[in-house]
CSV table of C-alpha atoms and ligand atoms in Angstrom, one decimal:
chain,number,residue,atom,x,y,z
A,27,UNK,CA,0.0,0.0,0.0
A,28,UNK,CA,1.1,3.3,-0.3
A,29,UNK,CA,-0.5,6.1,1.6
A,30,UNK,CA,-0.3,9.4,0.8
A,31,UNK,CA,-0.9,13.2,2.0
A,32,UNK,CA,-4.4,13.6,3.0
A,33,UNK,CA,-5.4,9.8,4.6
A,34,UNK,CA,-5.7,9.9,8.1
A,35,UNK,CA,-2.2,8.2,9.0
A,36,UNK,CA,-0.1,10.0,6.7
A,37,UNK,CA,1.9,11.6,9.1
A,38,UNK,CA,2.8,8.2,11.0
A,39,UNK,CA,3.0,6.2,7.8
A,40,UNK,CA,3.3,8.4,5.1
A,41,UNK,CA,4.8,6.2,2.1
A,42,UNK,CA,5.0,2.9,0.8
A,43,UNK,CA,4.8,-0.2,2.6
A,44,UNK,CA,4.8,-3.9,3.1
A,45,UNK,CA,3.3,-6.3,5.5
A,46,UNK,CA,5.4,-9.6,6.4
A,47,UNK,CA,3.8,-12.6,7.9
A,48,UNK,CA,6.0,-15.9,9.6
A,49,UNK,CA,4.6,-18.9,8.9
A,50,UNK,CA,3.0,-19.2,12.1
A,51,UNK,CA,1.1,-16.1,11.4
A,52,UNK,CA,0.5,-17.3,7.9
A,53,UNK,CA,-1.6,-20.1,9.1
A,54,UNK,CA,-4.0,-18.1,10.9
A,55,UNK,CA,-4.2,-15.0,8.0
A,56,UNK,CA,-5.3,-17.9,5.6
A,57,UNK,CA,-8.0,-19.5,7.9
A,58,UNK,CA,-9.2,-16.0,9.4
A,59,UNK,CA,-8.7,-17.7,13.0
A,60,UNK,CA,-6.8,-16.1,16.2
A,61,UNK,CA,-2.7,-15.9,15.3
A,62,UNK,CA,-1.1,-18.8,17.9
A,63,UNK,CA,1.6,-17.7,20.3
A,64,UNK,CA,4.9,-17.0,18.3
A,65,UNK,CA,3.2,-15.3,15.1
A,66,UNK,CA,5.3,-12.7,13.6
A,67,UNK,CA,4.2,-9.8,11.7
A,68,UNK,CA,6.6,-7.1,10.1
A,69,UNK,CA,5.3,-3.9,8.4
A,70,UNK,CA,7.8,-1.9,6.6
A,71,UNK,CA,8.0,1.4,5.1
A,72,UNK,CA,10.1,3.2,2.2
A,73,UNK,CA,10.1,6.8,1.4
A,74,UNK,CA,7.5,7.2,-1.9
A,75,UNK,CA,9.7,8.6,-4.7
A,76,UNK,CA,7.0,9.8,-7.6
A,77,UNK,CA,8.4,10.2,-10.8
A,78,UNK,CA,7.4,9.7,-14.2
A,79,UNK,CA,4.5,8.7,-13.2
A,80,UNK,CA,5.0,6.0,-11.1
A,81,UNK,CA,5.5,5.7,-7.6
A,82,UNK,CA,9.1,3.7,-6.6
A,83,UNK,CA,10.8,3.0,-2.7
A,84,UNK,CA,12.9,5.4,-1.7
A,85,UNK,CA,15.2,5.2,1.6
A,86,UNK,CA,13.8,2.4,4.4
A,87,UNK,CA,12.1,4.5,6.8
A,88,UNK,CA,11.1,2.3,9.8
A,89,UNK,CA,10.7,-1.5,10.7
A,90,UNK,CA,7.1,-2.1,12.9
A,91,UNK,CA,6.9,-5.5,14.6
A,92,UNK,CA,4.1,-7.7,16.6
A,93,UNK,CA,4.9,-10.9,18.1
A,94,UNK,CA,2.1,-12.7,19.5
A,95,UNK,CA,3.1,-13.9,23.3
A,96,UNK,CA,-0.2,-13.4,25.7
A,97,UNK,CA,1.6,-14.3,28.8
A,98,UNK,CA,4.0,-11.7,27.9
A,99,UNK,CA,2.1,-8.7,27.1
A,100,UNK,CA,-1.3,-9.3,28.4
A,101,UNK,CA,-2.5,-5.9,28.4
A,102,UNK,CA,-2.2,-5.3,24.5
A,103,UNK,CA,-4.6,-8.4,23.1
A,104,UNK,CA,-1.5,-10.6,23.4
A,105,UNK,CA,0.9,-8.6,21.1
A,106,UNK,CA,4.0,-7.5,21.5
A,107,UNK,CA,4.7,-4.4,19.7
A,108,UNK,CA,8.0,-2.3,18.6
A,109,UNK,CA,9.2,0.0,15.9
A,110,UNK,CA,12.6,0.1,14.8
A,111,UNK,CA,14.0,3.1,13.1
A,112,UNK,CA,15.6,3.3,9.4
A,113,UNK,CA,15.1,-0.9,10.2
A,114,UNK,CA,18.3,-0.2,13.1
A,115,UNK,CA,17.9,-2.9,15.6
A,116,UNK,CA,19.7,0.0,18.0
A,117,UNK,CA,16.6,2.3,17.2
A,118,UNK,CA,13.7,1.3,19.1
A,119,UNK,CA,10.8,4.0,19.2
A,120,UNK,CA,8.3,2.1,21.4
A,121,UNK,CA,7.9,3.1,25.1
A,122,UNK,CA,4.6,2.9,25.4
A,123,UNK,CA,3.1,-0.1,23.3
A,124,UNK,CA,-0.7,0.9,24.9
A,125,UNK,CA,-0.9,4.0,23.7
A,126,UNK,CA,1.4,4.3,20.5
A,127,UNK,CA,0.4,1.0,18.7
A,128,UNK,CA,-2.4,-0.8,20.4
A,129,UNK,CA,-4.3,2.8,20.4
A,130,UNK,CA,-5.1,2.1,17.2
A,131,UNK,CA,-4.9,-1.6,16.4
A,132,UNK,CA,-7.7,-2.3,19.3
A,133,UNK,CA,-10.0,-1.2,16.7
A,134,UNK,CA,-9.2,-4.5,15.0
A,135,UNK,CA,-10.4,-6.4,17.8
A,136,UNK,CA,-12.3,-8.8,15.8
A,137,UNK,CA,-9.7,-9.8,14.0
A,138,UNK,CA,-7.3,-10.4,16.1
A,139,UNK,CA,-5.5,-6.6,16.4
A,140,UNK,CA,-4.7,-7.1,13.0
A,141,UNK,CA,-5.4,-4.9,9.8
A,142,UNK,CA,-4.0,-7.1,7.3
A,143,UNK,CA,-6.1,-9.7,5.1
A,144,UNK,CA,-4.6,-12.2,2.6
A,145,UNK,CA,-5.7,-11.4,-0.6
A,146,UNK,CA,-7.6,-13.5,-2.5
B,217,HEC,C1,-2.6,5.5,13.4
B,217,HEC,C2,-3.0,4.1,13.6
B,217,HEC,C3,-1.9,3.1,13.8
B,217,HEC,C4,-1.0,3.2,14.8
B,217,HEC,C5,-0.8,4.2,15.9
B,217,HEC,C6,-0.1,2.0,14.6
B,217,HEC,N1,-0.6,1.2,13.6
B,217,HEC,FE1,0.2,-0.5,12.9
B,217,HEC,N2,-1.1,-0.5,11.4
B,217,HEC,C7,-2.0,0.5,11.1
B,217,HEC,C8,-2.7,0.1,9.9
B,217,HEC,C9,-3.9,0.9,9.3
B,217,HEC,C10,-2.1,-1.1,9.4
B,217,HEC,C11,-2.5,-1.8,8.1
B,217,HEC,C12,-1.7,-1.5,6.9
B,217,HEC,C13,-2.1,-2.3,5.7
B,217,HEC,O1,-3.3,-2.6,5.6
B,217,HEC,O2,-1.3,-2.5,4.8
B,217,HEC,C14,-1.1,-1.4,10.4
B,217,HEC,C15,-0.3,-2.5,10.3
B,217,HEC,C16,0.7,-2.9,11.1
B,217,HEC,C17,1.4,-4.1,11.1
B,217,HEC,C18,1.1,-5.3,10.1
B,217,HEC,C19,0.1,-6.2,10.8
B,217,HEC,C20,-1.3,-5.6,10.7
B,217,HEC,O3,-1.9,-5.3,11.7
B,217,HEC,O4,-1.8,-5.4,9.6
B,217,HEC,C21,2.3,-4.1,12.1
B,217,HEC,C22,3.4,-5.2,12.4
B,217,HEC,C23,2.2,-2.8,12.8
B,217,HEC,N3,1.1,-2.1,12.2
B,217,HEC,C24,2.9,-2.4,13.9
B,217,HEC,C25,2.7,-1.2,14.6
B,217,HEC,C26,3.5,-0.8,15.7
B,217,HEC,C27,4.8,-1.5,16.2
B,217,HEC,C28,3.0,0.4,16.1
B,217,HEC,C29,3.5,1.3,17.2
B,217,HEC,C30,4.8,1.8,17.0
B,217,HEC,C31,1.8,0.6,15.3
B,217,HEC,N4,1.6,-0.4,14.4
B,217,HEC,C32,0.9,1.7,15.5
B,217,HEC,C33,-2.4,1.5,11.9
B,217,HEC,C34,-1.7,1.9,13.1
């Protein structure tokens, strides 16, 4: 996807970007059940470059991250969630999963906290 100036999260995820899935996780995006402890999901996102018409990735801006683990993070639907910088394993941006990632991904509640659907 690629979102641009004027959608709601623009300014948090401005560009273009990918969605990862472990195998563990790919199991339950397939069947539409709850993810099992141990799914990974990645989300990464590139700097849009427009230019002759098309839209191309520019420079790596961040790395997000949810690992499913409900005994260890019990208070955000079972996810664990972090954000790394530039993808820098040094550059963690999370302090607060509650209120900087779950905030928002509690609206996806019936699916597990989870935007992403498989396509067809
Ligand atoms: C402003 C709302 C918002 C906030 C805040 C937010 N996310 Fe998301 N996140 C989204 C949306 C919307 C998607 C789906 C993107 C898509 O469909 O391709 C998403 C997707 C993801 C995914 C891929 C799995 C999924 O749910 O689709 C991960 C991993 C992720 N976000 C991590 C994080 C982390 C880590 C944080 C906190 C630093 C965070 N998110 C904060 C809105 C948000």
């Amino acid at each position: 996807m690629v979102i641009q100036e004027g959608h709601e999260f623009f300014n948090a995820f401005g560009g273009f970007h990918h969605v990862y899935a472990n195998k563990k996780a790919l199991v339950s995006l397939k069947k539409g059940t709850p993810f099992n402890k141990d799914s990974v999901l990645v989300f990464e996102l590139f700097e849009p470059i427009e230019e002759n018409h098309a839209i191309t990735e520019g420079e790596r801006k961040v790395i997000g991250v949810m690992v499913k683990d409900p005994k260890r993070y019990p208070e955000t639907g079972g996810w664990g969630f972090e954000d790394f910088k530039k993808a820098d394993p040094n550059q963690r941006s999370v302090s607060n999963m509650k209120e900087q990632c779950f905030s928002c991904h509690e609206s996806q509640k019936a699916n597990d906290y989870v935007y992403t659907r498989l396509h067809d």
